[in-house]
mmCIF file of N, CA and C in Angstrom:
data_model
loop_
_atom_site.group_PDB
_atom_site.id
_atom_site.type_symbol
_atom_site.label_atom_id
_atom_site.label_comp_id
_atom_site.label_asym_id
_atom_site.label_seq_id
_atom_site.Cartn_x
_atom_site.Cartn_y
_atom_site.Cartn_z
ATOM 1 N N MET G 287 79.491 29.824 88.618
ATOM 2 C CA MET G 287 80.614 29.208 87.916
ATOM 3 C C MET G 287 80.097 28.297 86.818
ATOM 4 N N ASN G 288 80.874 28.195 85.791
ATOM 5 C CA ASN G 288 80.541 27.321 84.655
ATOM 6 C C ASN G 288 80.771 25.874 85.006
ATOM 7 N N ASN G 289 80.111 24.986 84.287
ATOM 8 C CA ASN G 289 80.360 23.569 84.406
ATOM 9 C C ASN G 289 81.597 23.270 83.557
ATOM 10 N N HIS G 290 82.686 22.792 84.159
ATOM 11 C CA HIS G 290 83.980 22.651 83.469
ATOM 12 C C HIS G 290 84.200 21.269 82.891
ATOM 13 N N ASN G 291 83.349 20.305 83.261
ATOM 14 C CA ASN G 291 83.465 18.919 82.760
ATOM 15 C C ASN G 291 84.902 18.462 82.603
ATOM 16 N N ASN G 292 85.367 18.306 81.363
ATOM 17 C CA ASN G 292 86.675 17.728 81.106
ATOM 18 C C ASN G 292 87.769 18.786 80.923
ATOM 19 N N GLU G 293 87.447 20.048 81.123
ATOM 20 C CA GLU G 293 88.471 21.084 80.983
ATOM 21 C C GLU G 293 89.472 20.985 82.111
ATOM 22 N N GLU G 294 90.692 21.415 81.831
ATOM 23 C CA GLU G 294 91.722 21.442 82.874
ATOM 24 C C GLU G 294 91.790 22.832 83.485
ATOM 25 N N ILE G 295 92.275 22.891 84.726
ATOM 26 C CA ILE G 295 92.470 24.174 85.408
ATOM 27 C C ILE G 295 93.382 25.044 84.529
ATOM 28 N N PRO G 296 93.032 26.319 84.321
ATOM 29 C CA PRO G 296 93.863 27.175 83.476
ATOM 30 C C PRO G 296 95.290 27.293 84.023
ATOM 31 N N VAL G 297 96.260 27.215 83.114
ATOM 32 C CA VAL G 297 97.669 27.364 83.450
ATOM 33 C C VAL G 297 98.160 28.596 82.704
ATOM 34 N N ILE G 298 98.729 29.534 83.448
ATOM 35 C CA ILE G 298 99.238 30.780 82.865
ATOM 36 C C ILE G 298 100.748 30.787 83.000
ATOM 37 N N ASP G 299 101.412 30.944 81.857
ATOM 38 C CA ASP G 299 102.880 30.903 81.763
ATOM 39 C C ASP G 299 103.385 32.348 81.693
ATOM 40 N N LEU G 300 104.128 32.773 82.715
ATOM 41 C CA LEU G 300 104.623 34.158 82.742
ATOM 42 C C LEU G 300 105.773 34.379 81.773
ATOM 43 N N ARG G 301 106.268 33.334 81.124
ATOM 44 C CA ARG G 301 107.293 33.552 80.093
ATOM 45 C C ARG G 301 106.696 34.130 78.820
ATOM 46 N N ASN G 302 105.376 34.086 78.716
ATOM 47 C CA ASN G 302 104.711 34.625 77.523
ATOM 48 C C ASN G 302 104.973 36.126 77.444
ATOM 49 N N PRO G 303 105.592 36.618 76.375
ATOM 50 C CA PRO G 303 105.944 38.013 76.284
ATOM 51 C C PRO G 303 104.768 38.923 75.907
ATOM 52 N N SER G 304 103.616 38.363 75.556
ATOM 53 C CA SER G 304 102.476 39.167 75.138
ATOM 54 C C SER G 304 101.599 39.536 76.321
ATOM 55 N N ILE G 305 101.701 40.785 76.753
ATOM 56 C CA ILE G 305 100.901 41.266 77.886
ATOM 57 C C ILE G 305 99.401 41.176 77.545
ATOM 58 N N PRO G 306 98.939 41.595 76.384
ATOM 59 C CA PRO G 306 97.504 41.437 76.115
ATOM 60 C C PRO G 306 97.029 39.972 76.197
ATOM 61 N N HIS G 307 97.862 39.044 75.739
ATOM 62 C CA HIS G 307 97.495 37.626 75.821
ATOM 63 C C HIS G 307 97.441 37.156 77.285
ATOM 64 N N LEU G 308 98.427 37.573 78.079
ATOM 65 C CA LEU G 308 98.435 37.226 79.511
ATOM 66 C C LEU G 308 97.174 37.777 80.196
ATOM 67 N N LEU G 309 96.849 39.032 79.902
ATOM 68 C CA LEU G 309 95.674 39.641 80.524
ATOM 69 C C LEU G 309 94.397 38.899 80.114
ATOM 70 N N SER G 310 94.319 38.486 78.855
ATOM 71 C CA SER G 310 93.183 37.733 78.391
ATOM 72 C C SER G 310 93.076 36.393 79.103
ATOM 73 N N GLN G 311 94.202 35.712 79.292
ATOM 74 C CA GLN G 311 94.200 34.434 79.998
ATOM 75 C C GLN G 311 93.777 34.602 81.464
ATOM 76 N N ILE G 312 94.293 35.638 82.112
ATOM 77 C CA ILE G 312 93.936 35.892 83.507
ATOM 78 C C ILE G 312 92.449 36.205 83.619
ATOM 79 N N HIS G 313 91.949 37.037 82.730
ATOM 80 C CA HIS G 313 90.529 37.379 82.738
ATOM 81 C C HIS G 313 89.673 36.123 82.565
ATOM 82 N N TYR G 314 90.003 35.288 81.619
ATOM 83 C CA TYR G 314 89.248 34.052 81.371
ATOM 84 C C TYR G 314 89.287 33.174 82.632
ATOM 85 N N ALA G 315 90.479 32.960 83.162
ATOM 86 C CA ALA G 315 90.615 32.073 84.328
ATOM 87 C C ALA G 315 89.822 32.584 85.518
ATOM 88 N N CYS G 316 89.915 33.871 85.783
ATOM 89 C CA CYS G 316 89.226 34.433 86.942
ATOM 90 C C CYS G 316 87.707 34.479 86.756
ATOM 91 N N SER G 317 87.245 34.749 85.535
ATOM 92 C CA SER G 317 85.813 34.885 85.320
ATOM 93 C C SER G 317 85.105 33.534 85.118
ATOM 94 N N THR G 318 85.844 32.496 84.707
ATOM 95 C CA THR G 318 85.196 31.208 84.515
ATOM 96 C C THR G 318 85.536 30.188 85.594
ATOM 97 N N TRP G 319 86.745 30.196 86.076
ATOM 98 C CA TRP G 319 87.170 29.227 87.089
ATOM 99 C C TRP G 319 87.274 29.840 88.494
ATOM 100 N N GLY G 320 87.720 31.076 88.576
ATOM 101 C CA GLY G 320 87.935 31.712 89.870
ATOM 102 C C GLY G 320 89.347 31.542 90.387
ATOM 103 N N PHE G 321 90.190 30.843 89.653
ATOM 104 C CA PHE G 321 91.595 30.648 90.036
ATOM 105 C C PHE G 321 92.347 30.086 88.841
ATOM 106 N N PHE G 322 93.667 29.990 88.981
ATOM 107 C CA PHE G 322 94.524 29.445 87.923
ATOM 108 C C PHE G 322 95.849 29.009 88.510
ATOM 109 N N GLN G 323 96.581 28.238 87.726
ATOM 110 C CA GLN G 323 97.940 27.839 88.122
ATOM 111 C C GLN G 323 98.913 28.755 87.369
ATOM 112 N N LEU G 324 99.858 29.299 88.091
ATOM 113 C CA LEU G 324 100.867 30.188 87.499
ATOM 114 C C LEU G 324 102.188 29.449 87.418
ATOM 115 N N ILE G 325 102.774 29.426 86.206
ATOM 116 C CA ILE G 325 104.055 28.748 86.036
ATOM 117 C C ILE G 325 105.096 29.756 85.528
ATOM 118 N N ASN G 326 106.369 29.395 85.710
ATOM 119 C CA ASN G 326 107.500 30.241 85.309
ATOM 120 C C ASN G 326 107.431 31.634 85.931
ATOM 121 N N HIS G 327 107.136 31.652 87.229
ATOM 122 C CA HIS G 327 106.983 32.910 87.983
ATOM 123 C C HIS G 327 108.264 33.317 88.675
ATOM 124 N N THR G 328 109.246 32.520 88.730
ATOM 125 C CA THR G 328 110.575 32.763 89.338
ATOM 126 C C THR G 328 110.527 32.879 90.881
ATOM 127 N N ILE G 329 109.418 32.500 91.514
ATOM 128 C CA ILE G 329 109.398 32.462 92.974
ATOM 129 C C ILE G 329 110.095 31.185 93.380
ATOM 130 N N SER G 330 111.056 31.284 94.285
ATOM 131 C CA SER G 330 111.872 30.132 94.657
ATOM 132 C C SER G 330 111.043 29.054 95.359
ATOM 133 N N PRO G 331 111.359 27.807 95.124
ATOM 134 C CA PRO G 331 110.671 26.717 95.833
ATOM 135 C C PRO G 331 110.829 26.832 97.349
ATOM 136 N N GLN G 332 111.970 27.368 97.805
ATOM 137 C CA GLN G 332 112.179 27.546 99.252
ATOM 138 C C GLN G 332 111.194 28.566 99.828
ATOM 139 N N LEU G 333 110.970 29.651 99.112
ATOM 140 C CA LEU G 333 110.032 30.673 99.593
ATOM 141 C C LEU G 333 108.617 30.104 99.593
ATOM 142 N N LEU G 334 108.237 29.370 98.572
ATOM 143 C CA LEU G 334 106.907 28.754 98.523
ATOM 144 C C LEU G 334 106.727 27.760 99.679
ATOM 145 N N SER G 335 107.756 26.983 99.955
ATOM 146 C CA SER G 335 107.693 26.005 101.044
ATOM 147 C C SER G 335 107.539 26.741 102.394
ATOM 148 N N GLU G 336 108.295 27.795 102.597
ATOM 149 C CA GLU G 336 108.210 28.570 103.829
ATOM 150 C C GLU G 336 106.822 29.201 103.981
ATOM 151 N N PHE G 337 106.275 29.703 102.869
ATOM 152 C CA PHE G 337 104.932 30.279 102.893
ATOM 153 C C PHE G 337 103.912 29.239 103.336
ATOM 154 N N ARG G 338 103.981 28.060 102.769
ATOM 155 C CA ARG G 338 103.055 26.986 103.152
ATOM 156 C C ARG G 338 103.212 26.617 104.636
ATOM 157 N N ARG G 339 104.432 26.599 105.099
ATOM 158 C CA ARG G 339 104.704 26.259 106.497
ATOM 159 C C ARG G 339 104.079 27.286 107.460
ATOM 160 N N VAL G 340 104.341 28.552 107.195
ATOM 161 C CA VAL G 340 103.844 29.575 108.150
ATOM 162 C C VAL G 340 102.339 29.764 108.032
ATOM 163 N N THR G 341 101.764 29.601 106.843
ATOM 164 C CA THR G 341 100.295 29.705 106.755
ATOM 165 C C THR G 341 99.642 28.543 107.484
ATOM 166 N N SER G 342 100.224 27.355 107.387
ATOM 167 C CA SER G 342 99.685 26.211 108.141
ATOM 168 C C SER G 342 99.762 26.486 109.642
ATOM 169 N N GLN G 343 100.873 27.046 110.094
ATOM 170 C CA GLN G 343 101.024 27.374 111.513
ATOM 171 C C GLN G 343 99.949 28.361 111.938
ATOM 172 N N PHE G 344 99.677 29.378 111.108
ATOM 173 C CA PHE G 344 98.657 30.377 111.459
ATOM 174 C C PHE G 344 97.287 29.722 111.623
ATOM 175 N N PHE G 345 96.882 28.926 110.649
ATOM 176 C CA PHE G 345 95.552 28.352 110.686
ATOM 177 C C PHE G 345 95.402 27.258 111.743
ATOM 178 N N GLU G 346 96.507 26.773 112.282
ATOM 179 C CA GLU G 346 96.454 25.814 113.394
ATOM 180 C C GLU G 346 96.331 26.506 114.759
ATOM 181 N N LEU G 347 96.461 27.831 114.788
ATOM 182 C CA LEU G 347 96.327 28.571 116.031
ATOM 183 C C LEU G 347 94.909 28.446 116.567
ATOM 184 N N PRO G 348 94.735 28.629 117.888
ATOM 185 C CA PRO G 348 93.388 28.594 118.454
ATOM 186 C C PRO G 348 92.512 29.706 117.859
ATOM 187 N N TYR G 349 91.221 29.429 117.758
ATOM 188 C CA TYR G 349 90.289 30.407 117.204
ATOM 189 C C TYR G 349 90.398 31.749 117.918
ATOM 190 N N GLU G 350 90.549 31.726 119.236
ATOM 191 C CA GLU G 350 90.610 32.944 120.018
ATOM 192 C C GLU G 350 91.773 33.839 119.596
ATOM 193 N N THR G 351 92.859 33.247 119.132
ATOM 194 C CA THR G 351 94.018 34.003 118.663
ATOM 195 C C THR G 351 93.734 34.586 117.283
ATOM 196 N N LYS G 352 93.171 33.798 116.393
ATOM 197 C CA LYS G 352 92.898 34.269 115.013
ATOM 198 C C LYS G 352 91.850 35.365 114.990
ATOM 199 N N VAL G 353 90.837 35.245 115.852
ATOM 200 C CA VAL G 353 89.742 36.197 115.825
ATOM 201 C C VAL G 353 90.181 37.599 116.265
ATOM 202 N N LYS G 354 91.305 37.701 116.966
ATOM 203 C CA LYS G 354 91.868 39.026 117.317
ATOM 204 C C LYS G 354 92.239 39.809 116.057
ATOM 205 N N LEU G 355 92.425 39.122 114.954
ATOM 206 C CA LEU G 355 92.834 39.744 113.681
ATOM 207 C C LEU G 355 91.680 39.782 112.673
ATOM 208 N N LYS G 356 90.477 39.618 113.153
ATOM 209 C CA LYS G 356 89.301 39.525 112.267
ATOM 210 C C LYS G 356 89.076 40.839 111.534
ATOM 211 N N ARG G 357 88.804 40.711 110.234
ATOM 212 C CA ARG G 357 88.471 41.914 109.472
ATOM 213 C C ARG G 357 87.096 42.415 109.875
ATOM 214 N N ASN G 358 86.838 43.713 109.604
ATOM 215 C CA ASN G 358 85.594 44.308 110.049
ATOM 216 C C ASN G 358 85.127 45.370 109.057
ATOM 217 N N ALA G 359 84.102 46.099 109.396
ATOM 218 C CA ALA G 359 83.505 47.067 108.475
ATOM 219 C C ALA G 359 84.490 48.163 108.063
ATOM 220 N N SER G 360 85.456 48.495 108.895
ATOM 221 C CA SER G 360 86.407 49.548 108.566
ATOM 222 C C SER G 360 87.750 49.025 108.076
ATOM 223 N N ASN G 361 87.937 47.693 108.082
ATOM 224 C CA ASN G 361 89.212 47.105 107.633
ATOM 225 C C ASN G 361 88.931 45.778 106.942
ATOM 226 N N ALA G 362 89.129 45.761 105.610
ATOM 227 C CA ALA G 362 88.851 44.565 104.814
ATOM 228 C C ALA G 362 89.976 43.544 104.880
ATOM 229 N N ARG G 363 91.026 43.848 105.610
ATOM 230 C CA ARG G 363 92.169 42.943 105.691
ATOM 231 C C ARG G 363 92.204 42.244 107.040
ATOM 232 N N GLY G 364 92.570 40.969 107.010
ATOM 233 C CA GLY G 364 92.683 40.203 108.244
ATOM 234 C C GLY G 364 92.010 38.850 108.113
ATOM 235 N N TYR G 365 91.774 38.206 109.252
ATOM 236 C CA TYR G 365 91.212 36.859 109.311
ATOM 237 C C TYR G 365 89.708 36.898 109.126
ATOM 238 N N PHE G 366 89.171 35.869 108.469
ATOM 239 C CA PHE G 366 87.723 35.699 108.422
ATOM 240 C C PHE G 366 87.357 34.238 108.202
ATOM 241 N N ASP G 367 86.195 33.889 108.743
ATOM 242 C CA ASP G 367 85.668 32.534 108.588
ATOM 243 C C ASP G 367 84.173 32.580 108.399
ATOM 244 N N ASP G 368 83.649 33.720 107.956
ATOM 245 C CA ASP G 368 82.210 33.899 107.880
ATOM 246 C C ASP G 368 81.726 34.373 106.520
ATOM 247 N N GLU G 369 82.404 33.953 105.475
ATOM 248 C CA GLU G 369 81.987 34.322 104.130
ATOM 249 C C GLU G 369 80.782 33.487 103.693
ATOM 250 N N LEU G 370 79.900 34.107 102.934
ATOM 251 C CA LEU G 370 78.710 33.420 102.457
ATOM 252 C C LEU G 370 78.788 33.207 100.957
ATOM 253 N N THR G 371 78.292 32.058 100.489
ATOM 254 C CA THR G 371 78.106 31.794 99.095
ATOM 255 C C THR G 371 76.660 31.354 98.922
ATOM 256 N N LYS G 372 75.913 32.065 98.093
ATOM 257 C CA LYS G 372 74.477 31.782 97.925
ATOM 258 C C LYS G 372 73.757 31.743 99.272
ATOM 259 N N ARG G 373 74.101 32.710 100.109
ATOM 260 C CA ARG G 373 73.493 32.888 101.439
ATOM 261 C C ARG G 373 73.733 31.745 102.400
ATOM 262 N N LYS G 374 74.748 30.911 102.098
ATOM 263 C CA LYS G 374 75.152 29.848 102.998
ATOM 264 C C LYS G 374 76.591 30.078 103.409
ATOM 265 N N ARG G 375 76.880 29.807 104.687
ATOM 266 C CA ARG G 375 78.231 30.016 105.191
ATOM 267 C C ARG G 375 79.200 29.017 104.580
ATOM 268 N N ASP G 376 80.340 29.520 104.083
ATOM 269 C CA ASP G 376 81.365 28.651 103.542
ATOM 270 C C ASP G 376 82.106 27.948 104.659
ATOM 271 N N TRP G 377 82.636 26.776 104.363
ATOM 272 C CA TRP G 377 83.428 26.053 105.327
ATOM 273 C C TRP G 377 84.892 26.299 105.043
ATOM 274 N N LYS G 378 85.333 27.509 105.317
ATOM 275 C CA LYS G 378 86.717 27.856 105.082
ATOM 276 C C LYS G 378 87.143 28.962 106.020
ATOM 277 N N GLU G 379 88.459 29.078 106.152
ATOM 278 C CA GLU G 379 89.065 30.188 106.850
ATOM 279 C C GLU G 379 89.953 30.893 105.826
ATOM 280 N N ALA G 380 90.104 32.196 105.979
ATOM 281 C CA ALA G 380 90.954 32.946 105.067
ATOM 282 C C ALA G 380 91.644 34.072 105.826
ATOM 283 N N TYR G 381 92.670 34.582 105.215
ATOM 284 C CA TYR G 381 93.440 35.676 105.829
ATOM 285 C C TYR G 381 93.881 36.600 104.688
ATOM 286 N N ASP G 382 93.271 37.774 104.619
ATOM 287 C CA ASP G 382 93.566 38.731 103.558
ATOM 288 C C ASP G 382 94.639 39.719 103.974
ATOM 289 N N VAL G 383 95.626 39.878 103.110
ATOM 290 C CA VAL G 383 96.671 40.874 103.261
ATOM 291 C C VAL G 383 96.881 41.510 101.876
ATOM 292 N N GLY G 384 97.540 42.635 101.860
ATOM 293 C CA GLY G 384 97.872 43.322 100.610
ATOM 294 C C GLY G 384 99.112 44.154 100.780
ATOM 295 N N VAL G 385 99.553 44.710 99.686
ATOM 296 C CA VAL G 385 100.752 45.551 99.729
ATOM 297 C C VAL G 385 100.455 46.753 100.634
ATOM 298 N N PRO G 386 101.309 47.021 101.627
ATOM 299 C CA PRO G 386 101.085 48.185 102.510
ATOM 300 C C PRO G 386 101.142 49.490 101.715
ATOM 301 N N GLY G 387 100.411 50.477 102.171
ATOM 302 C CA GLY G 387 100.425 51.777 101.510
ATOM 303 C C GLY G 387 101.806 52.347 101.373
ATOM 304 N N SER G 388 102.681 52.095 102.351
ATOM 305 C CA SER G 388 104.051 52.610 102.346
ATOM 306 C C SER G 388 104.966 51.757 101.468
ATOM 307 N N ARG G 389 104.483 50.597 101.043
ATOM 308 C CA ARG G 389 105.282 49.592 100.316
ATOM 309 C C ARG G 389 106.378 48.988 101.201
ATOM 310 N N ASP G 390 106.283 49.232 102.511
ATOM 311 C CA ASP G 390 107.257 48.707 103.472
ATOM 312 C C ASP G 390 106.595 47.622 104.278
ATOM 313 N N TRP G 391 106.954 46.357 103.993
ATOM 314 C CA TRP G 391 106.353 45.214 104.684
ATOM 315 C C TRP G 391 106.751 45.151 106.166
ATOM 316 N N ASN G 392 107.732 45.931 106.584
ATOM 317 C CA ASN G 392 108.143 45.954 107.984
ATOM 318 C C ASN G 392 107.388 47.010 108.788
ATOM 319 N N SER G 393 106.388 47.643 108.186
ATOM 320 C CA SER G 393 105.711 48.754 108.850
ATOM 321 C C SER G 393 104.770 48.281 109.969
ATOM 322 N N GLY G 394 104.442 47.007 110.010
ATOM 323 C CA GLY G 394 103.632 46.468 111.117
ATOM 324 C C GLY G 394 102.170 46.855 111.022
ATOM 325 N N ASN G 395 101.438 46.631 112.122
ATOM 326 C CA ASN G 395 100.020 46.970 112.171
ATOM 327 C C ASN G 395 99.878 48.457 112.334
ATOM 328 N N ASP G 396 98.947 49.061 111.596
ATOM 329 C CA ASP G 396 98.741 50.487 111.662
ATOM 330 C C ASP G 396 97.271 50.792 111.819
ATOM 331 N N ASP G 397 96.678 50.322 112.872
ATOM 332 C CA ASP G 397 95.271 50.592 113.093
ATOM 333 C C ASP G 397 95.026 51.924 113.785
ATOM 334 N N ASP G 398 96.061 52.581 114.236
ATOM 335 C CA ASP G 398 95.922 53.860 114.914
ATOM 336 C C ASP G 398 96.464 54.986 114.055
ATOM 337 N N ASP G 399 95.842 56.156 114.186
ATOM 338 C CA ASP G 399 96.351 57.346 113.494
ATOM 339 C C ASP G 399 97.651 57.780 114.159
ATOM 340 N N ASP G 400 98.516 58.455 113.371
ATOM 341 C CA ASP G 400 99.742 58.965 113.967
ATOM 342 C C ASP G 400 99.464 60.293 114.670
ATOM 343 N N ASP G 401 100.507 60.929 115.174
ATOM 344 C CA ASP G 401 100.340 62.158 115.953
ATOM 345 C C ASP G 401 99.730 63.305 115.149
ATOM 346 N N ASN G 402 99.826 63.244 113.804
ATOM 347 C CA ASN G 402 99.282 64.295 112.958
ATOM 348 C C ASN G 402 97.846 63.996 112.523
ATOM 349 N N GLY G 403 97.265 62.878 112.984
ATOM 350 C CA GLY G 403 95.915 62.519 112.587
ATOM 351 C C GLY G 403 95.871 61.757 111.268
ATOM 352 N N ASP G 404 97.033 61.478 110.684
ATOM 353 C CA ASP G 404 97.075 60.740 109.447
ATOM 354 C C ASP G 404 96.969 59.253 109.732
ATOM 355 N N GLU G 405 96.457 58.483 108.740
ATOM 356 C CA GLU G 405 96.462 57.048 108.890
ATOM 357 C C GLU G 405 97.885 56.552 108.887
ATOM 358 N N GLY G 406 98.126 55.412 109.484
ATOM 359 C CA GLY G 406 99.458 54.842 109.531
ATOM 360 C C GLY G 406 99.997 54.504 108.141
ATOM 361 N N SER G 407 101.285 54.234 108.060
ATOM 362 C CA SER G 407 101.940 53.973 106.775
ATOM 363 C C SER G 407 101.494 52.647 106.167
ATOM 364 N N ASN G 408 100.891 51.775 106.945
ATOM 365 C CA ASN G 408 100.423 50.499 106.446
ATOM 366 C C ASN G 408 99.038 50.601 105.821
ATOM 367 N N ALA G 409 98.332 51.689 106.054
ATOM 368 C CA ALA G 409 96.959 51.822 105.602
ATOM 369 C C ALA G 409 96.858 51.982 104.080
ATOM 370 N N CYS G 410 95.808 51.395 103.528
ATOM 371 C CA CYS G 410 95.478 51.501 102.115
ATOM 372 C C CYS G 410 93.995 51.800 101.991
ATOM 373 N N LEU G 411 93.518 51.856 100.776
ATOM 374 C CA LEU G 411 92.096 52.151 100.538
ATOM 375 C C LEU G 411 91.186 51.164 101.252
ATOM 376 N N ASP G 412 91.592 49.887 101.313
ATOM 377 C CA ASP G 412 90.729 48.866 101.905
ATOM 378 C C ASP G 412 91.119 48.501 103.342
ATOM 379 N N GLY G 413 91.978 49.269 103.957
ATOM 380 C CA GLY G 413 92.346 49.013 105.360
ATOM 381 C C GLY G 413 93.823 48.878 105.539
ATOM 382 N N TYR G 414 94.219 48.076 106.482
ATOM 383 C CA TYR G 414 95.628 47.904 106.827
ATOM 384 C C TYR G 414 95.847 46.433 107.144
ATOM 385 N N ASN G 415 97.055 45.963 106.929
ATOM 386 C CA ASN G 415 97.388 44.566 107.249
ATOM 387 C C ASN G 415 97.425 44.385 108.755
ATOM 388 N N GLN G 416 96.900 43.258 109.205
ATOM 389 C CA GLN G 416 96.956 42.889 110.611
ATOM 390 C C GLN G 416 97.804 41.619 110.721
ATOM 391 N N PHE G 417 98.769 41.667 111.573
ATOM 392 C CA PHE G 417 99.646 40.517 111.805
ATOM 393 C C PHE G 417 99.603 40.125 113.278
ATOM 394 N N PRO G 418 99.684 38.808 113.538
ATOM 395 C CA PRO G 418 99.724 38.391 114.941
ATOM 396 C C PRO G 418 100.987 38.867 115.615
ATOM 397 N N ASN G 419 100.934 39.080 116.924
ATOM 398 C CA ASN G 419 102.161 39.465 117.628
ATOM 399 C C ASN G 419 102.954 38.186 117.918
ATOM 400 N N GLU G 420 104.203 38.390 118.286
ATOM 401 C CA GLU G 420 105.128 37.261 118.491
ATOM 402 C C GLU G 420 104.635 36.311 119.609
ATOM 403 N N ASN G 421 103.938 36.820 120.598
ATOM 404 C CA ASN G 421 103.433 35.963 121.672
ATOM 405 C C ASN G 421 102.329 35.016 121.208
ATOM 406 N N ASP G 422 101.523 35.489 120.250
ATOM 407 C CA ASP G 422 100.426 34.660 119.742
ATOM 408 C C ASP G 422 100.874 33.713 118.659
ATOM 409 N N CYS G 423 101.907 34.098 117.916
ATOM 410 C CA CYS G 423 102.334 33.294 116.768
ATOM 411 C C CYS G 423 103.852 33.343 116.680
ATOM 412 N N PRO G 424 104.504 32.525 117.502
ATOM 413 C CA PRO G 424 105.985 32.588 117.556
ATOM 414 C C PRO G 424 106.662 32.207 116.243
#
């Protein structure tokens, strides 16, 4: 990462009608900072608040519950706490999800093949989303 000294975190405004300019801003932010602030995205404050609430609940769960959803060599999606930076373990927990292959967020966990031997509808190139069951995360 670059030394940012007095620079401010990049702010990307989605009201900008220029797609090439937006792409340039995103590229700069990701390649120099690794993150950015997105404004005028039209995501409701209520949805953002709910997202923060449920993610906090997830990370407060016991380790034994979270590790059931640990990502692995065949599935890049799920819980992890063992990422390395410069060959040193990071002090963070993360939970990777992505758009399901079926585009249906209600499709649930699809770690098993269906009766035809096909991957489940939740599967994508990098795996499938893993969600805790209701008993582990009410």
